[in-house]
GROMACS .gro file of C-alpha atoms in nm:
model
   75
    1MET     CA    1  -0.849  -9.271  -4.247
    2ALA     CA    2  -0.890  -8.806  -4.232
    3LYS     CA    3  -0.617  -8.652  -4.031
    4ALA     CA    4  -0.760  -8.588  -3.663
    5LYS     CA    5  -0.759  -8.211  -3.525
    6LEU     CA    6  -0.505  -8.188  -3.227
    7PRO     CA    7  -0.713  -8.052  -2.886
    8ASP     CA    8  -0.584  -7.692  -2.793
    9ALA     CA    9  -0.345  -7.773  -2.529
   10LEU     CA   10  -0.172  -8.016  -2.768
   11ARG     CA   11  -0.154  -7.795  -3.001
   12LEU     CA   12  -0.049  -7.448  -2.813
   13SER     CA   13   0.215  -7.652  -2.663
   14GLY     CA   14   0.395  -7.758  -2.932
   15LEU     CA   15   0.414  -8.089  -2.934
   16ARG     CA   16   0.298  -8.276  -3.238
   17LYS     CA   17   0.272  -8.604  -3.109
   18LEU     CA   18   0.005  -8.708  -2.974
   19CYS     CA   19   0.055  -8.829  -2.563
   20ASN     CA   20  -0.116  -9.004  -2.299
   21VAL     CA   21  -0.488  -8.841  -2.254
   22LEU     CA   22  -0.377  -8.901  -1.856
   23SER     CA   23  -0.063  -8.702  -1.856
   24LEU     CA   24  -0.274  -8.438  -2.066
   25HIS     CA   25  -0.490  -8.395  -1.768
   26ASP     CA   26  -0.273  -8.205  -1.568
   27PHE     CA   27  -0.146  -7.980  -1.827
   28VAL     CA   28  -0.471  -7.882  -1.954
   29GLY     CA   29  -0.578  -7.800  -1.625
   30ARG     CA   30  -0.307  -7.582  -1.569
   31ILE     CA   31  -0.362  -7.419  -1.908
   32ARG     CA   32  -0.769  -7.366  -1.755
   33ARG     CA   33  -0.662  -7.242  -1.418
   34LEU     CA   34  -0.446  -6.980  -1.549
   35ARG     CA   35  -0.695  -6.847  -1.840
   36ARG     CA   36  -0.968  -6.806  -1.528
   37ILE     CA   37  -0.686  -6.651  -1.296
   38ARG     CA   38  -0.582  -6.374  -1.632
   39HIS     CA   39  -0.921  -6.330  -1.709
   40LYS     CA   40  -1.017  -6.241  -1.350
   41GLN     CA   41  -0.729  -5.989  -1.273
   42SER     CA   42  -0.840  -5.872  -1.641
   43ALA     CA   43  -1.218  -5.773  -1.512
   44LEU     CA   44  -1.070  -5.657  -1.147
   45CYS     CA   45  -0.845  -5.392  -1.345
   46GLN     CA   46  -1.141  -5.281  -1.599
   47GLN     CA   47  -1.363  -5.236  -1.259
   48SER     CA   48  -1.090  -4.992  -1.024
   49ALA     CA   49  -0.986  -4.679  -1.071
   50TYR     CA   50  -0.662  -4.711  -1.111
   51PRO     CA   51  -0.442  -4.654  -1.421
   52VAL     CA   52  -0.414  -4.943  -1.649
   53ALA     CA   53  -0.028  -4.980  -1.597
   54LEU     CA   54  -0.092  -5.058  -1.257
   55CYS     CA   55  -0.293  -5.303  -1.392
   56LEU     CA   56  -0.082  -5.492  -1.575
   57CYS     CA   57   0.147  -5.508  -1.358
   58VAL     CA   58   0.013  -5.673  -1.108
   59GLN     CA   59   0.050  -5.987  -1.387
   60ARG     CA   60   0.381  -6.008  -1.354
   61HIS     CA   61   0.613  -6.198  -1.158
   62PRO     CA   62   0.637  -6.009  -0.765
   63ALA     CA   63   1.011  -6.084  -0.849
   64ALA     CA   64   0.988  -5.864  -1.184
   65ILE     CA   65   0.785  -5.585  -1.008
   66LEU     CA   66   1.017  -5.544  -0.743
   67HIS     CA   67   1.313  -5.500  -0.979
   68SER     CA   68   1.148  -5.288  -1.173
   69LEU     CA   69   1.063  -5.072  -0.915
   70SER     CA   70   1.391  -5.106  -0.716
   71HIS     CA   71   1.590  -4.981  -1.066
   72LYS     CA   72   1.336  -4.675  -1.124
   73GLY     CA   73   1.433  -4.495  -0.795
   74GLY     CA   74   1.807  -4.587  -0.801
   75ASN     CA   75   1.902  -4.407  -1.078
   0.00000   0.00000   0.00000
């Protein structure tokens, strides 16, 4: 029998053993949701007049943004 190609979500997860498809359903949904969010954010950044650095900053975790802002002003 030919070697089966792994689904994208399973291949990207780093898991090499085939898992139960029902348990992968939520995992695949999260990947698709995150991909949609990143696509929307990049589309908004391309439309806005703000600098690219600000747009890239929006995609970071809020705590990381606050941390970087507090260290820039503290020196």
